[in-house]
Coordinates of C-alpha atoms in Angstrom, one line a residue:
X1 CA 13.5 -14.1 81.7
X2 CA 16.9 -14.1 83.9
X3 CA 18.5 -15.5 81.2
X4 CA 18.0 -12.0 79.6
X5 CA 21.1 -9.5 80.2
X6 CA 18.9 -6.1 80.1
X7 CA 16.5 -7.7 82.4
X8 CA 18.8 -9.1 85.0
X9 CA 20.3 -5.6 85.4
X10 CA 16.8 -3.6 85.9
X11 CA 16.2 -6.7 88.8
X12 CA 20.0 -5.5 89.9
X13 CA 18.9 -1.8 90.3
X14 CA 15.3 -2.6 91.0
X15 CA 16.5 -4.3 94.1
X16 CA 19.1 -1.7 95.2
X17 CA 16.4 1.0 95.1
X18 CA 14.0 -1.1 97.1
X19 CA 16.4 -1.7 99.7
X20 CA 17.7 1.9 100.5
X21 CA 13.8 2.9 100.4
X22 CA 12.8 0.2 102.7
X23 CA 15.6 0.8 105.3
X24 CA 15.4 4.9 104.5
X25 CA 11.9 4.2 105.7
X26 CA 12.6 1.8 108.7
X27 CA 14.8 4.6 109.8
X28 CA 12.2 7.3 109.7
X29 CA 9.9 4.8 111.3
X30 CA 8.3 1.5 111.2
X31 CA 5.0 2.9 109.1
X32 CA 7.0 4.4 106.5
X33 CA 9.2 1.1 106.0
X34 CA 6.4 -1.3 106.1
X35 CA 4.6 1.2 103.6
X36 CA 7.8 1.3 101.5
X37 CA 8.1 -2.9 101.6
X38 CA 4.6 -3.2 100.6
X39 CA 4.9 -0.7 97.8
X40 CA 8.6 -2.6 96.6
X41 CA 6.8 -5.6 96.4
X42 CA 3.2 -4.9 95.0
X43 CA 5.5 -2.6 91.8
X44 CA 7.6 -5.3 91.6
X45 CA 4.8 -8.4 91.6
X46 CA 3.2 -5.7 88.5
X47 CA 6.8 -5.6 87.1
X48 CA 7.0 -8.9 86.8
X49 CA 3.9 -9.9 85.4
X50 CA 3.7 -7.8 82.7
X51 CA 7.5 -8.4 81.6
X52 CA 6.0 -12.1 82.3
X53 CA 3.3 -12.0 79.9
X54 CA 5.4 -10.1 77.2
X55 CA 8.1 -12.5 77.0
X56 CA 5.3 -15.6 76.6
X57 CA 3.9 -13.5 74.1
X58 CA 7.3 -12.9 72.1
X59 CA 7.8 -16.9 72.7
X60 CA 4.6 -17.3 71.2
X61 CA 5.8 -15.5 68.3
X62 CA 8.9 -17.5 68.0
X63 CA 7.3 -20.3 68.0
X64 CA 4.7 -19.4 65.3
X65 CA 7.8 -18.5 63.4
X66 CA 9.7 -21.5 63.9
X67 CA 6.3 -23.6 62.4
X68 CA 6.3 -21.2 59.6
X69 CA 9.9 -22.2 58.8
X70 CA 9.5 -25.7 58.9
X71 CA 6.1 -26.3 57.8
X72 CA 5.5 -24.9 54.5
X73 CA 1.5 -25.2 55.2
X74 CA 1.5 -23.0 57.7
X75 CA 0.9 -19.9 58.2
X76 CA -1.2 -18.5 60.4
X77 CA -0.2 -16.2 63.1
X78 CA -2.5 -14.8 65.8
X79 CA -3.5 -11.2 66.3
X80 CA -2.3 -9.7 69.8
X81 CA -3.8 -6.7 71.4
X82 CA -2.7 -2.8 70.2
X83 CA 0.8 -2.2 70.8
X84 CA 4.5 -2.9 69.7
X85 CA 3.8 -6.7 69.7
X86 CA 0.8 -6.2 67.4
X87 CA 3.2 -3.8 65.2
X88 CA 5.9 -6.8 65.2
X89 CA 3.3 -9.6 64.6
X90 CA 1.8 -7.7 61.5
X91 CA 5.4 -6.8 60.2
X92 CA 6.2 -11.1 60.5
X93 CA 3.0 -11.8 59.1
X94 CA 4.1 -9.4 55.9
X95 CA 7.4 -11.1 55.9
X96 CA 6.0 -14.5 56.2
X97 CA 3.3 -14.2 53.1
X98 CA 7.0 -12.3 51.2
X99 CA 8.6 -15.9 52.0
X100 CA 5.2 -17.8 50.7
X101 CA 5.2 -15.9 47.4
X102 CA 8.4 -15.8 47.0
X103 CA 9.2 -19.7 47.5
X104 CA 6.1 -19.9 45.1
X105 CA 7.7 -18.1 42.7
X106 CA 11.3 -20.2 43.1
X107 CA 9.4 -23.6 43.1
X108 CA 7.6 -22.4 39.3
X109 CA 10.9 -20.9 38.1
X110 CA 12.7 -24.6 38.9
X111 CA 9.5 -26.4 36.9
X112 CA 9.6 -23.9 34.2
X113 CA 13.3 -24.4 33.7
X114 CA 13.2 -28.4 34.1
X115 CA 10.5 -27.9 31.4
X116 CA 12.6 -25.9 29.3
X117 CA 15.7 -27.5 29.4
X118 CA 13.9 -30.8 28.4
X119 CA 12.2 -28.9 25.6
X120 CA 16.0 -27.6 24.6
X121 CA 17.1 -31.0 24.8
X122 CA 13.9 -32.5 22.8
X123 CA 14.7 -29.7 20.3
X124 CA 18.2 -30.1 19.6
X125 CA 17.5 -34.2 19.8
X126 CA 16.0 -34.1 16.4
X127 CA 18.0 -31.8 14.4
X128 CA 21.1 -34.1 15.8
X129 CA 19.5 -37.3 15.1
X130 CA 18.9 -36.2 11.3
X131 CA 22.7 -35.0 11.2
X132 CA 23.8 -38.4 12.4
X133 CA 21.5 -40.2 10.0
X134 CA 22.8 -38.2 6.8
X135 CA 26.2 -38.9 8.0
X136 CA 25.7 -42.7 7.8
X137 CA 24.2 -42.1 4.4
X138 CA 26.8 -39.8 3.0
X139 CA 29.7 -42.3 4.4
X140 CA 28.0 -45.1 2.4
X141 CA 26.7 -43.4 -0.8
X142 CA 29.7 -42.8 -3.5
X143 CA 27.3 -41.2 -6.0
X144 CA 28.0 -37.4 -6.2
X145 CA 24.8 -35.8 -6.6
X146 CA 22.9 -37.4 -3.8
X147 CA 26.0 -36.5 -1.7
X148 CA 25.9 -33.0 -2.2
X149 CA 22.3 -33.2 -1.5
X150 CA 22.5 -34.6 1.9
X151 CA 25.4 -32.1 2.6
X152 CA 23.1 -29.2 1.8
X153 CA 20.7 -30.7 3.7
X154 CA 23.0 -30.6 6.5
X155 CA 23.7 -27.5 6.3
X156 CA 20.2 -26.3 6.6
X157 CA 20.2 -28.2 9.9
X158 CA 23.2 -26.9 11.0
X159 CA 21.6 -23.5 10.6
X160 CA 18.3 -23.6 12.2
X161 CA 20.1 -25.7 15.4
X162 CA 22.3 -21.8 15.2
X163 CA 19.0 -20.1 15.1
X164 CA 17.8 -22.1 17.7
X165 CA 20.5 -21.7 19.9
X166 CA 20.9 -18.2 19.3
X167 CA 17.5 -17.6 20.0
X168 CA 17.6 -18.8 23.1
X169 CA 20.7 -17.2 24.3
X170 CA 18.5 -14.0 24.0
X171 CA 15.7 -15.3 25.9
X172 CA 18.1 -16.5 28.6
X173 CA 19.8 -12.2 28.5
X174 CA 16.1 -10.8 28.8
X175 CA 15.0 -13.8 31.3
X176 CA 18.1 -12.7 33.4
X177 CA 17.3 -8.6 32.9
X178 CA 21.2 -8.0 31.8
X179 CA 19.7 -6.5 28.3
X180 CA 19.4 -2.5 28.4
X181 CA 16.9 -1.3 26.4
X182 CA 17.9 2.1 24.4
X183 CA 14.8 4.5 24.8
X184 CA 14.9 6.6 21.3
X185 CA 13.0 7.7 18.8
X186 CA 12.4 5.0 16.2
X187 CA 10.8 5.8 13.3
X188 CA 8.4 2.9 12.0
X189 CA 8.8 3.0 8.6
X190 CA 12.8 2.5 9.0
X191 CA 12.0 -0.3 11.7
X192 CA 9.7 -2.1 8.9
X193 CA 12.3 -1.7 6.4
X194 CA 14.8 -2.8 8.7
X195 CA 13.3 -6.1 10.0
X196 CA 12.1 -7.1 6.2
X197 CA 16.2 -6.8 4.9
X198 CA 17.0 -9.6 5.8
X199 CA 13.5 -11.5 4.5
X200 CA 12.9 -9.7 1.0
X201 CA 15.2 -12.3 -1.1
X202 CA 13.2 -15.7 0.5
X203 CA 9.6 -13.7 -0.3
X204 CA 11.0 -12.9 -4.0
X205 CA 12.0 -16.8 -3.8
X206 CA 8.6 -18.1 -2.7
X207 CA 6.5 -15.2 -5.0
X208 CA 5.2 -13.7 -1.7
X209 CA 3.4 -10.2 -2.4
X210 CA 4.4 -7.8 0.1
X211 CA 2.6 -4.7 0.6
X212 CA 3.6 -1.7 2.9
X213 CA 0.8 1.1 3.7
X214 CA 3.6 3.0 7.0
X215 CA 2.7 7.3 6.5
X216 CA 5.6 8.8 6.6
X217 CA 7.3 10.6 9.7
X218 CA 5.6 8.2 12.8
X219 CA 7.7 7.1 15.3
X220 CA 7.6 4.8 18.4
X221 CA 9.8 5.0 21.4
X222 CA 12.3 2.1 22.2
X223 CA 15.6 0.3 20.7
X224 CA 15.3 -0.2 16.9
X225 CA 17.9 -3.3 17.0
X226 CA 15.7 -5.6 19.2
X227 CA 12.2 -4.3 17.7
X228 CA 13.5 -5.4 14.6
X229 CA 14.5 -8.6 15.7
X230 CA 10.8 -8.8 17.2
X231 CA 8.8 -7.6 13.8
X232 CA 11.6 -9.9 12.0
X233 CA 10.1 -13.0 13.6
X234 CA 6.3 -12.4 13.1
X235 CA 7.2 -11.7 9.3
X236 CA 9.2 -15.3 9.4
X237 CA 5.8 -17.4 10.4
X238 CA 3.7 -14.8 8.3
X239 CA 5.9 -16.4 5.6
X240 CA 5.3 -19.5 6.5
X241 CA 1.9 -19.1 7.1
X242 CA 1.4 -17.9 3.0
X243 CA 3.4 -19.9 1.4
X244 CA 3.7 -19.6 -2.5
X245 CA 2.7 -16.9 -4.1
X246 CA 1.0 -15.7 -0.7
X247 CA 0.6 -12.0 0.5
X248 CA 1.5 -10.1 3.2
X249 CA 0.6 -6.9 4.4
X250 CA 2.0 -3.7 6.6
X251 CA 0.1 -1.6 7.9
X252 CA 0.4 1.4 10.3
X253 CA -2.4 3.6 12.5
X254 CA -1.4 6.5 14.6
X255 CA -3.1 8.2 17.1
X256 CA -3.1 10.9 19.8
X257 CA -3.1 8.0 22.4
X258 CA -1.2 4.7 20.7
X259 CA 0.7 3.5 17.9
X260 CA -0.4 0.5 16.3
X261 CA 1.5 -2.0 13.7
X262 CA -0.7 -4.7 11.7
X263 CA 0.8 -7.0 9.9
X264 CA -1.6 -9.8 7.8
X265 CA -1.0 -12.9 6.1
X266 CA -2.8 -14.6 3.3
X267 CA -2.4 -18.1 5.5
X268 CA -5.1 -20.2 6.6
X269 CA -4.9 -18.5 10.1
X270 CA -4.5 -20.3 13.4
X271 CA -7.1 -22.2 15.4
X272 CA -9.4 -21.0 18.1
X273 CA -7.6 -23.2 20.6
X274 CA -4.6 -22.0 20.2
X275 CA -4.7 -18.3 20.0
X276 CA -3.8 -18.2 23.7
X277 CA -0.6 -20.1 23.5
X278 CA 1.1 -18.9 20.2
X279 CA 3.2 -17.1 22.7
X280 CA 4.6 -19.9 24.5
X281 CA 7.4 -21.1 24.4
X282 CA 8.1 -24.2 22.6
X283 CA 4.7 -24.1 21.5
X284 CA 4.0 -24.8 18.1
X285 CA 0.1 -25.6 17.3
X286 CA -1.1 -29.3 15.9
X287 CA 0.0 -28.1 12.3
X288 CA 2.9 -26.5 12.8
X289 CA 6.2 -27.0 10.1
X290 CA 8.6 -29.3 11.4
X291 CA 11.3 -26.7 11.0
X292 CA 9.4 -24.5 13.5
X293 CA 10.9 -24.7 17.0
X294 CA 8.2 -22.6 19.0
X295 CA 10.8 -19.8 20.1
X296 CA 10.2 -16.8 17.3
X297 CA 6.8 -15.9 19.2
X298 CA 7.6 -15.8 22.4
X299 CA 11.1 -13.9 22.0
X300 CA 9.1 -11.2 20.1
X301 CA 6.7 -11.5 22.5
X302 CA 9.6 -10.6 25.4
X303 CA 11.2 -8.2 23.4
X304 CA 7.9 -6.3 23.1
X305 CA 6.9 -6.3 26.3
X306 CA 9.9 -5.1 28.1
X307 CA 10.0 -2.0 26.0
X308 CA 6.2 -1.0 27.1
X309 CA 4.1 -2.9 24.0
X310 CA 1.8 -5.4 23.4
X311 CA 1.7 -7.7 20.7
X312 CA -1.5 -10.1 19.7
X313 CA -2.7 -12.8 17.2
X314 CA -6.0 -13.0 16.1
X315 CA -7.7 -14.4 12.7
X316 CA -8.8 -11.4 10.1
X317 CA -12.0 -11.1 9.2
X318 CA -10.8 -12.1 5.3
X319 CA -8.7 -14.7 6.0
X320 CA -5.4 -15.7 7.4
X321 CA -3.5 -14.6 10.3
X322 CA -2.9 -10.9 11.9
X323 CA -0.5 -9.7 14.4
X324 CA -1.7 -6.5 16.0
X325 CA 1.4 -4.4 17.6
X326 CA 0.7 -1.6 19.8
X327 CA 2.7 1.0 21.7
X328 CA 0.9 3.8 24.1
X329 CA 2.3 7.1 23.7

């Protein structure tokens, strides 16, 4: 306690005011200063104690910190009586369980990104691999037709390793929150339109039917750009998913309390075990294409999320797969 500045002064002034009262009293007479002694020392033995007891207390406290700092298994700290000590133990207790779920959350976030960055690597692995092999072939094949095969199959390649890359760029902006989201009006039958551009010469390609039932004038809130992006890679696998001469249909349901975009395939659907992953990342089901990477999902997933909607995958009733889009007025 004396190594304590404040309490060294109060002992400073405690003992100056017990002095002029004991010899104020002895002067008076010997009663008064012997009461004025006793009553010195009895307030200071109280004095004492209880700063005493408060300061093993605080040191308790320390301590309990100190374990909690260094031992990530601990972390229990014990009550105290009513008071300010009780207040400061319940506010270190709040902080300490902060720390726990937050050094949770850190430990995950390094496991998730050793995971990913060895799925990145894995990914990239096998498009490169292919390059360098088609390389070999083209340096020792003189004939020009196979040639120009192998380059356009380099190509192709070359472009999903930009998709890829691309792809995860964006996941990396929304992962990091640095993406602003406009919040306008977007009207879904421009959003449909808008994420099928891009998509309508590969379905005339691969005679994929496309039908479209969006009433006119309904609109969702949120930025049309990224929703497309979203829509743009469910319609991608519900391609896949169809194939030649497959179907695919859009379809739209308002009401006072959602909007809701479905959007069906005539594929063979997905599996009961894997329903709850098709959102993962890098995930891409025991009969996936080899061209698939496992990213299209889960960015339109993220995408959907952040701007207040849901998006799910289940297997229609007919046949094949449908993606069920929703947004709560």
């Amino acid at each position: 306690m004396l190594r304590n500045k404040e309490f060294r002064q109060f002992a400073a002034w405690f003992a100056l005011a017990a002095v002029a009262a004991v010899v104020l009293g002895f002067a008076a007479n010997t009663a008064a200063g012997v009461l004025s002694l006793a009553s010195a020392a009895a307030f200071w033995t109280i004095c004492y104690g209880f700063t005493r007891n408060r300061y093993q207390s605080i040191a308790k406290i320390s301590e309990q910190i100190d374990m909690v700092l260094h031992d990530a298994d601990y972390l229990f700290i014990s009550e105290s009586e009513e008071g300010e000590l009780s207040i400061l133990q319940s506010e270190v207790t709040k902080m300490t369980l902060r720390i726990r779920e937050q050094n949770a959350a850190l430990k995950k976030e390094k496991e998730n990104l050793a995971d990913s960055l060895a799925d990145i690597a894995h990914q990239l692995r096998t498009p490169l691999t292919s390059i360098n092999l088609i390389l070999s072939l083209l340096e020792n094949n003189p004939e020009e037709k196979e040639r120009k095969e192998l380059l356009c199959e380099t190509e192709e390649l070359l472009v999903r390793m930009e998709w890829l890359i691309t792809s995860l760029l964006k996941l990396s902006r929304l992962d990091a929150g640095i993406v602003v989201f406009q919040n306008r009006a977007v009207d879904v039958g421009n959003l449909i339109h808008t994420a099928l551009r891009p998509l309508l010469i590969p379905m005339e390609l691969h005679s994929i039917e496309l039908r479209i039932m969006i009433p006119e004038g309904i609109e969702i809130r949120g930025d049309l750009d990224w929703l497309s992006e979203a829509l743009q890679n469910i319609l991608k696998n519900c391609m896949e998913s169809a194939g030649d001469q497959g179907k695919i249909e859009i379809a739209c349901e308002d009401t006072a309390l959602f909007t809701k975009i479905r959007i069906h395939d005539s594929g063979a659907g997905f599996k009961e075990n894997e329903l709850s992953r098709l959102f993962e990342r890098f995930y891409r089901g025991n009969n996936s294409r080899a061209a698939g990477y496992g990213i299209g999902l889960a960015l339109c997933k993220t995408i959907i999320s952040r701007q207040g909607g849901t998006v799910n995958a289940e297997n229609h009733p007919q046949g094949g797969a449908l993606f069920i889009i929703c947004f709560p007025k």
